[in-house]
Short mmCIF file of C-alpha atoms in Angstrom, two decimals:
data_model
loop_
_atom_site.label_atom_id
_atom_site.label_comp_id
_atom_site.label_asym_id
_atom_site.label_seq_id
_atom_site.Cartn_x
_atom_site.Cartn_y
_atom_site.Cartn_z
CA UNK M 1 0.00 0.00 0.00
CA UNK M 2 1.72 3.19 -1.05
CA UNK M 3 -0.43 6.37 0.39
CA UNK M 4 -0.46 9.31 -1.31
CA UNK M 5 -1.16 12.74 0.30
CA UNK M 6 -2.84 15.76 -1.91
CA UNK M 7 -3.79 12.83 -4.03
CA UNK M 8 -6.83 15.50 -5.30
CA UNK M 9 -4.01 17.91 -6.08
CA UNK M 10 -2.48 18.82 -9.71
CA UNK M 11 0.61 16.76 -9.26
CA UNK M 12 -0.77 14.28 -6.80
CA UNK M 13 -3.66 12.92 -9.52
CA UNK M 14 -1.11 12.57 -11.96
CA UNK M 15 1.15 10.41 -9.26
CA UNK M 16 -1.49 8.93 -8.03
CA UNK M 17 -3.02 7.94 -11.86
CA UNK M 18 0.49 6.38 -12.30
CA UNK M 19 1.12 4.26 -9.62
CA UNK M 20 -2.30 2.34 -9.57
CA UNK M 21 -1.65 2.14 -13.24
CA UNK M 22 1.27 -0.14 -12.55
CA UNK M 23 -0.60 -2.56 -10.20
CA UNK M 24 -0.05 -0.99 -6.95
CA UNK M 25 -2.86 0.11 -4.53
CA UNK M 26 -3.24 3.54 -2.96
CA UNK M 27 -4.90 5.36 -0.22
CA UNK M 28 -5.32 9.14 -1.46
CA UNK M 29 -6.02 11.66 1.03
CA UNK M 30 -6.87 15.38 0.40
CA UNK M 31 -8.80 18.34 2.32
CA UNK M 32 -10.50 19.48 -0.93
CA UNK M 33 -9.56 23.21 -0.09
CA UNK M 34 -10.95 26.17 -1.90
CA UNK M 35 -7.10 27.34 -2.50
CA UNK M 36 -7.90 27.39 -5.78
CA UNK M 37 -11.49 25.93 -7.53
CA UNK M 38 -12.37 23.06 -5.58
CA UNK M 39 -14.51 21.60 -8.88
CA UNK M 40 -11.41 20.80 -10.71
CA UNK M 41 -10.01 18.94 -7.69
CA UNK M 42 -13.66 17.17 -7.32
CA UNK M 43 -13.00 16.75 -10.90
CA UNK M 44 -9.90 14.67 -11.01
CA UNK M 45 -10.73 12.75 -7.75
CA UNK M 46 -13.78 11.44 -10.00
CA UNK M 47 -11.35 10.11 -12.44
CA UNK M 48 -9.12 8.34 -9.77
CA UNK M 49 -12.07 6.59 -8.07
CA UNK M 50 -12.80 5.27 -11.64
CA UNK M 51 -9.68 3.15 -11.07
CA UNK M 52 -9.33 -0.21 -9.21
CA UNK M 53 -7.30 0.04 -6.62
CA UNK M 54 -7.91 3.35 -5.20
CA UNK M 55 -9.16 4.52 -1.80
CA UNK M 56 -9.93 7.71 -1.04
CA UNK M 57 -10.09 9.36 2.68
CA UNK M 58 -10.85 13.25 2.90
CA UNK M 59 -8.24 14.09 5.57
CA UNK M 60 -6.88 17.59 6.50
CA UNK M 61 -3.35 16.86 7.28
CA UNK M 62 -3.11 19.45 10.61
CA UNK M 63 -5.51 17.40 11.99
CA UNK M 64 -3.25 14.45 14.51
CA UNK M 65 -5.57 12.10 15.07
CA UNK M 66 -7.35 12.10 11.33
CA UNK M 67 -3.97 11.53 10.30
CA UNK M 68 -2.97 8.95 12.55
CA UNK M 69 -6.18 6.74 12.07
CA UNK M 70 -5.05 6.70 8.55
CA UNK M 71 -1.10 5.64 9.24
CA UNK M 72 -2.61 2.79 11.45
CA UNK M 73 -5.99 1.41 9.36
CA UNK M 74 -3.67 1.02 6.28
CA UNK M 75 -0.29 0.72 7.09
CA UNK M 76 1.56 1.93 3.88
CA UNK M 77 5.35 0.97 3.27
CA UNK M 78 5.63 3.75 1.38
CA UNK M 79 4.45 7.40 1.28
CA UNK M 80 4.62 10.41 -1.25
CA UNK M 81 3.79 13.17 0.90
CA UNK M 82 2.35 16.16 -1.93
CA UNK M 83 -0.07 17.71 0.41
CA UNK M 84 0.93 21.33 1.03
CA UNK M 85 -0.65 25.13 1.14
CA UNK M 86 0.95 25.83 -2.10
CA UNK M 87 2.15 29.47 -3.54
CA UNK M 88 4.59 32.48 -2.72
CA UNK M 89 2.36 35.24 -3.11
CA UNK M 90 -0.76 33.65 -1.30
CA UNK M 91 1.99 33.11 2.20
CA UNK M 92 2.03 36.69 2.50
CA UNK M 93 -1.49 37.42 2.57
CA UNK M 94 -2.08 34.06 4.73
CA UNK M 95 0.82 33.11 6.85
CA UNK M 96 -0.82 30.56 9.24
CA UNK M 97 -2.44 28.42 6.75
CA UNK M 98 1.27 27.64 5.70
CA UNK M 99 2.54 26.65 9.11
CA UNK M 100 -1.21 24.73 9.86
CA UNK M 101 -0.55 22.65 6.29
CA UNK M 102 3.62 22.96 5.86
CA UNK M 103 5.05 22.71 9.19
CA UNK M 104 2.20 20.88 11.20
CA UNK M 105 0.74 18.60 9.02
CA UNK M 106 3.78 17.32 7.61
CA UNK M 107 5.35 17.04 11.08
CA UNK M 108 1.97 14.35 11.66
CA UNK M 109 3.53 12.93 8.24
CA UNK M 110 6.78 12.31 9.87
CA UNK M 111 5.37 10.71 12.82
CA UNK M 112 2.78 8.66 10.69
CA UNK M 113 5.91 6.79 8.63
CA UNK M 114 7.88 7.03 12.22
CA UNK M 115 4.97 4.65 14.15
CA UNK M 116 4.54 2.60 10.72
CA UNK M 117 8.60 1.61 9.98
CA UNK M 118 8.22 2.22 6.57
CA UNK M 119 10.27 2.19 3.67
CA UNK M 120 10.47 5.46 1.68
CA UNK M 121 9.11 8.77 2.13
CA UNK M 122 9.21 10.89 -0.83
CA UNK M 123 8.18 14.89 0.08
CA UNK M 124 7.51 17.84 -2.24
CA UNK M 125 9.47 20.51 -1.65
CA UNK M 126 10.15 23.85 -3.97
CA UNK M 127 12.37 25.39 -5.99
CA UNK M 128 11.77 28.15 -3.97
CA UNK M 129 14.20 26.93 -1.28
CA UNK M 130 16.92 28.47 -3.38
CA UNK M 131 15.75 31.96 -2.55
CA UNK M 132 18.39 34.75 -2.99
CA UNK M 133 20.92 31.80 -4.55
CA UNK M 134 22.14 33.67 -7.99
CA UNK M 135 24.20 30.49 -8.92
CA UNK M 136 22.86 28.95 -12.26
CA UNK M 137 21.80 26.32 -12.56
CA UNK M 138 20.77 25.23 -8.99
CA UNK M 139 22.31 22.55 -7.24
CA UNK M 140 21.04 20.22 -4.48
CA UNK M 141 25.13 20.60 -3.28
CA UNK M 142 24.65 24.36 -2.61
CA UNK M 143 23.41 25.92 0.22
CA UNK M 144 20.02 26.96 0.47
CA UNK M 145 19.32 29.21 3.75
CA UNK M 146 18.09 32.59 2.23
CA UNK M 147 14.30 32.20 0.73
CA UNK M 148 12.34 34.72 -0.48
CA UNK M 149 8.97 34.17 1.03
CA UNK M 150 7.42 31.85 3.94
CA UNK M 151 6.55 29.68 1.55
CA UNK M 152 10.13 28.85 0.77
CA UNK M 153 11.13 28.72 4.38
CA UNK M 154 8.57 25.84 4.80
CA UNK M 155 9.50 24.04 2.52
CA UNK M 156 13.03 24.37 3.46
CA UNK M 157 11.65 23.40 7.07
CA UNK M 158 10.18 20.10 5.58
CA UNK M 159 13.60 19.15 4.55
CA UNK M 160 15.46 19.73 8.27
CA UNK M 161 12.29 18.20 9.39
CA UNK M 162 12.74 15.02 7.34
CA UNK M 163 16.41 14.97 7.96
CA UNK M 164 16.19 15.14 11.80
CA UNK M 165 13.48 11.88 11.34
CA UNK M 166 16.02 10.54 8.91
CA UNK M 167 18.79 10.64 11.79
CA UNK M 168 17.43 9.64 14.89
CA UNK M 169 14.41 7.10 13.24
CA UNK M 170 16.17 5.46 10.19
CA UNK M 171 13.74 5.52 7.69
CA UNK M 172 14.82 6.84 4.28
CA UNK M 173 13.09 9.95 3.30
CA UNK M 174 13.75 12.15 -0.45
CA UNK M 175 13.10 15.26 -1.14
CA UNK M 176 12.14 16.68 -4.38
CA UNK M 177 12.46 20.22 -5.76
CA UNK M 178 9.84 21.21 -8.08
CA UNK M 179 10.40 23.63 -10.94
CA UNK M 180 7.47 25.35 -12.11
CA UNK M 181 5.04 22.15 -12.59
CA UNK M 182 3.01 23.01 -15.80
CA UNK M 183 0.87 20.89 -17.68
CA UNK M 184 -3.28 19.35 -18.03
CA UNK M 185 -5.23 19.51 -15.05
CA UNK M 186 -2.80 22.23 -13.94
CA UNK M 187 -3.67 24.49 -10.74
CA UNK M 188 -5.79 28.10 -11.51
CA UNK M 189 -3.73 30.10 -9.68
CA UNK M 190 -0.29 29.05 -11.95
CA UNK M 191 1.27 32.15 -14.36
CA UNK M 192 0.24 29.78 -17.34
CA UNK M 193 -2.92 29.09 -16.49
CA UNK M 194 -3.73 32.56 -15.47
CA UNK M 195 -2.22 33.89 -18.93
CA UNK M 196 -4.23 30.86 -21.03
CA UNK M 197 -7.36 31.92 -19.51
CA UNK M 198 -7.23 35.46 -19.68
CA UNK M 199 -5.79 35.62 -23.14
CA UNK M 200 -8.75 33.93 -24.41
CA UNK M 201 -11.36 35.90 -22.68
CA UNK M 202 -9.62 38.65 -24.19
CA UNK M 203 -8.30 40.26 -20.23
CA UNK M 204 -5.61 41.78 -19.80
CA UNK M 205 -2.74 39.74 -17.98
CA UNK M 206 -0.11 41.06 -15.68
CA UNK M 207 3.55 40.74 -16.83
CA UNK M 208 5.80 41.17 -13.54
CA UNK M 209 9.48 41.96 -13.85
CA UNK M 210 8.43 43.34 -17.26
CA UNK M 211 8.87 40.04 -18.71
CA UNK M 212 12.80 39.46 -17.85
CA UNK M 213 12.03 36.43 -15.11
CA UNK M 214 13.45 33.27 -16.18
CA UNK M 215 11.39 30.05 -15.10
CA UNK M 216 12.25 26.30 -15.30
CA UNK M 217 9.07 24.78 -16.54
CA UNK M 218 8.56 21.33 -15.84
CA UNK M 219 5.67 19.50 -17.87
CA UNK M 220 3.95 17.24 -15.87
CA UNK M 221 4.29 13.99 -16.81
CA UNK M 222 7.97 14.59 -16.29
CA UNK M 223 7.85 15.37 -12.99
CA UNK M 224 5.35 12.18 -12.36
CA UNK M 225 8.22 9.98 -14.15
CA UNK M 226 11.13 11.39 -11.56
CA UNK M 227 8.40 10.70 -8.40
CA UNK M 228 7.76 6.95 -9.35
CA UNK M 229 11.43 6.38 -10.17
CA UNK M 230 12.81 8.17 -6.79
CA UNK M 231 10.17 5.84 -4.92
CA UNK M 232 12.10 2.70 -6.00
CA UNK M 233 15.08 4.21 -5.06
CA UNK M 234 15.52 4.73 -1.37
CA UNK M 235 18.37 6.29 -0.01
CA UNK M 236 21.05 5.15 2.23
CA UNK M 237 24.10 6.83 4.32
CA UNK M 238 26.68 8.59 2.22
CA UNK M 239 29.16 7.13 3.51
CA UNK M 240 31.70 10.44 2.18
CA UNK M 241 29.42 12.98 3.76
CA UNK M 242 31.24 14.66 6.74
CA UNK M 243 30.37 17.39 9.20
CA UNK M 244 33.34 19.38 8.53
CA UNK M 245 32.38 20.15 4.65
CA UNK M 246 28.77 19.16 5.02
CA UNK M 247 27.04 17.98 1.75
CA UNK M 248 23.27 19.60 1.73
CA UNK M 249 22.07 17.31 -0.36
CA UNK M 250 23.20 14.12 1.88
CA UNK M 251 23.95 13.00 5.24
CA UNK M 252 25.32 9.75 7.31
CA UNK M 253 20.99 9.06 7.47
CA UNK M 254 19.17 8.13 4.92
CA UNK M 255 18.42 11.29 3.26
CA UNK M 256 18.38 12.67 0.17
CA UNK M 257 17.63 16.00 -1.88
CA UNK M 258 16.72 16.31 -6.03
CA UNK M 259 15.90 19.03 -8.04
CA UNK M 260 13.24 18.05 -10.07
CA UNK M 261 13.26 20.61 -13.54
CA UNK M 262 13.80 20.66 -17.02
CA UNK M 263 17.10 22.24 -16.77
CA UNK M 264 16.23 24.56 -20.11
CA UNK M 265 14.89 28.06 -18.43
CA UNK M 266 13.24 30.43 -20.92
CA UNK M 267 12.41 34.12 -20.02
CA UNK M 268 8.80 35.46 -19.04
CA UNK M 269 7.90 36.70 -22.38
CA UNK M 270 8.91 34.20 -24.94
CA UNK M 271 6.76 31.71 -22.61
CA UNK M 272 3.56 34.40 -23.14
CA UNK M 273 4.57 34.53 -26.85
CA UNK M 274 4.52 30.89 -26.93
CA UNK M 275 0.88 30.64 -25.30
CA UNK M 276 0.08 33.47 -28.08
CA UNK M 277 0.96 31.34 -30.79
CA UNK M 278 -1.04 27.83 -29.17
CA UNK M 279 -4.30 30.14 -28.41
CA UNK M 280 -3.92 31.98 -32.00
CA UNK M 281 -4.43 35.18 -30.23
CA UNK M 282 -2.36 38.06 -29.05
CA UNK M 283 -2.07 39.06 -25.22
CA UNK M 284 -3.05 42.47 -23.66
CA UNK M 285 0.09 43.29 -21.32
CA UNK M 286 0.42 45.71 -18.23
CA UNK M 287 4.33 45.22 -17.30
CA UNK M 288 4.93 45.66 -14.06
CA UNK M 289 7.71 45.31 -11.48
CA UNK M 290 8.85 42.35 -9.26
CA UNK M 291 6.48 40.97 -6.71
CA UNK M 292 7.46 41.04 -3.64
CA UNK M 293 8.57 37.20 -2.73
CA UNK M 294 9.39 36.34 -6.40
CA UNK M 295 13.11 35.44 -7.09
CA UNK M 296 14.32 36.81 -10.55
CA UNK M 297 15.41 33.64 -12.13
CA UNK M 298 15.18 29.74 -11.45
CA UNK M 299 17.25 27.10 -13.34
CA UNK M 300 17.75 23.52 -11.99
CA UNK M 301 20.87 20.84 -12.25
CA UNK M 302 19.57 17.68 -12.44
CA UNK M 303 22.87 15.25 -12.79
CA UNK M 304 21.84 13.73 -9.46
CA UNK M 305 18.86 12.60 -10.74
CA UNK M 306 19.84 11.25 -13.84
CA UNK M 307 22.84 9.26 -12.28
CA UNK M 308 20.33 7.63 -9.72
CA UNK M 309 17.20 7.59 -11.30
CA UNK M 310 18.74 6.70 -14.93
CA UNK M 311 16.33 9.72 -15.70
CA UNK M 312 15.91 13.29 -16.54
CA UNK M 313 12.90 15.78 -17.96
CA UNK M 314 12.75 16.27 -21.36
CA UNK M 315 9.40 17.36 -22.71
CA UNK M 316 9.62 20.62 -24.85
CA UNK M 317 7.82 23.81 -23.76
CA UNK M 318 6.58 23.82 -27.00
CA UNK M 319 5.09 20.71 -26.84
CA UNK M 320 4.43 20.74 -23.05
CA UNK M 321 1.87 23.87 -23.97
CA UNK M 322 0.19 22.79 -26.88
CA UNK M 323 -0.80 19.59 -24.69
CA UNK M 324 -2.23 22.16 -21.88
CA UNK M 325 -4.22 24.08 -23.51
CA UNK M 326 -5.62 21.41 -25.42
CA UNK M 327 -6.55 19.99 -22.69
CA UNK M 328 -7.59 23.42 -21.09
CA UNK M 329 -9.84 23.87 -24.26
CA UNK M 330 -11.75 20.23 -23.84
CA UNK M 331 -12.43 20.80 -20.17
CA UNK M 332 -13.66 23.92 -20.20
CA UNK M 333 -15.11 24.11 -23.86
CA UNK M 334 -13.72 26.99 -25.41
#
């Protein structure tokens, strides 16, 4: 039993989709928020309770014993923890609902695969770790103590978090960090899906950093390819890691940190030009500056991942985009 949390989510019903695909059975969990359009997430639960195999428990993660009941009724040997209050700009507005989701709910995550031995945890965490980091590409080896936003700073408190459970508990936990996830059944509140929509309804859409921002997109399936591969590959002790020159991305426990992008960031406009020439229509801009929170520029170095995993993201942008807003265009009938 592998269980799944934010199974409802964007990259969760993908995961999720996946694994029972290949035979194994899953217990999804999943608030159902109204983060973003709780329909769509209704929407691809549907689809997921189509498929043998499935179970499906409406859990809030900050709640202890919900979670708990859950760890102990099924007893998964491994978890993919996806669950999360998700976006930079949203933590300022909403602080708490990041610590209630991030910090607390993942810390009843911990103790969930603590209590039930088992044997991998794999945990979303962001890109936005890297913060104020300006060297390109970003590396798992670097430090990453300066983020931008509290977003960022949970995430980069799931990863101590996991590492402390790592090192006094001895089960092997990964983290991966996400690049700009793009693709179908993307999330509302995402730059591309924001620009898709508004473009066709003829809005105007807001262009921060007037454009310059470079973003790693990730398509989808991609990132679903890395998470099934990572679960089959828990990690042990590095057994060349020392305190004196620590490695961030290792330890003595079993822990272990991947970046999880497609290593080919494009700037801010050319994506919007791109969407432009899927949709056949032109955008109405308003450039503005920075928002407060974003960092100018994210690029990711995957080697790790593709001398573990035997893998690395390669879907085009081009490509990635046409297969969005096709989909974007069936679901919504446009």
């Amino acid at each position: 039993m592998i269980l799944v949390t934010g199974a409802a989510g964007f990259i969760g019903f993908h995961v999720v989709k996946r694994i029972v695909e290949d035979g194994h059975e899953v217990l999804g969990i999943d608030n159902l928020n109204d983060y973003y359009d709780p329909e769509l997430k209704r929407a691809r639960l549907q689809l997921l309770e189509r498929l043998p195999g499935f179970f499906f428990e409406k859990i809030d993660i900050s709640d202890k014993e919900a979670v708990e009941s859950a760890f102990r009724k099924r007893s998964p040997e491994y978890v993919v923890h996806l669950a999360a209050q998700a976006g930079v700009r949203y933590s300022i507005i909403n602080p708490r609902a990041y610590v209630d989701s991030n910090i607390t709910g993942f810390l009843h995550v911990l103790e969930g695969c603590r209590t039930c031995g088992i044997k991998h945890l794999v945990y979303a965490s962001s890109s936005s770790v890297y913060g104020l980091n300006t060297a390109m590409p970003f590396s798992v080896h670097h430090p990453a103590d300066h983020p931008m936003s509290l977003y960022g700073a949970t995430k980069k408190a799931n990863e101590l978090m996991a590492h402390s459970y790592c090192h006094l508990f001895g089960f092997p936990a990964t983290g991966l960090r996400f690049f700009t996830v793009y693709g179908p059944w993307g999330r509302p509140d995402m730059a591309y899906f924001l620009f898709t929509k508004a473009i066709l309804e003829g809005r105007t859409i807001d262009v921060f950093s007037h454009g310059k921002m470079l973003r790693d997109f990730t398509f989808i399936d991609d990132v679903t390819e890395a998470v099934v591969r990572i679960l089959s590959h828990p990690p042990t002790g590095n057994p060349n890691w020392r305190g004196t020159n620590p490695d961030p991305a290792s330890s003595t426990a079993p822990f272990r940190l991947y970046n999880i992008g497609n290593h080919t960031p494009i700037e801010l406009a050319r994506f919007i030009s791109l969407i432009e020439e899927c949709v056949g229509k032109k955008a109405i801009k308003s450039d503005l500056p920075a928002q407060a929170g974003d960092v100018p520029a994210t690029a990711a170095d995957v080697d790790d991942l593709r001398l573990v995993a035997g893998f690395e993201p390669k879907t085009p942008i081009e490509i990635g985009m046409l297969r969005f807003i096709d989909w974007y265009r069936s679901y919504y009938k446009v």
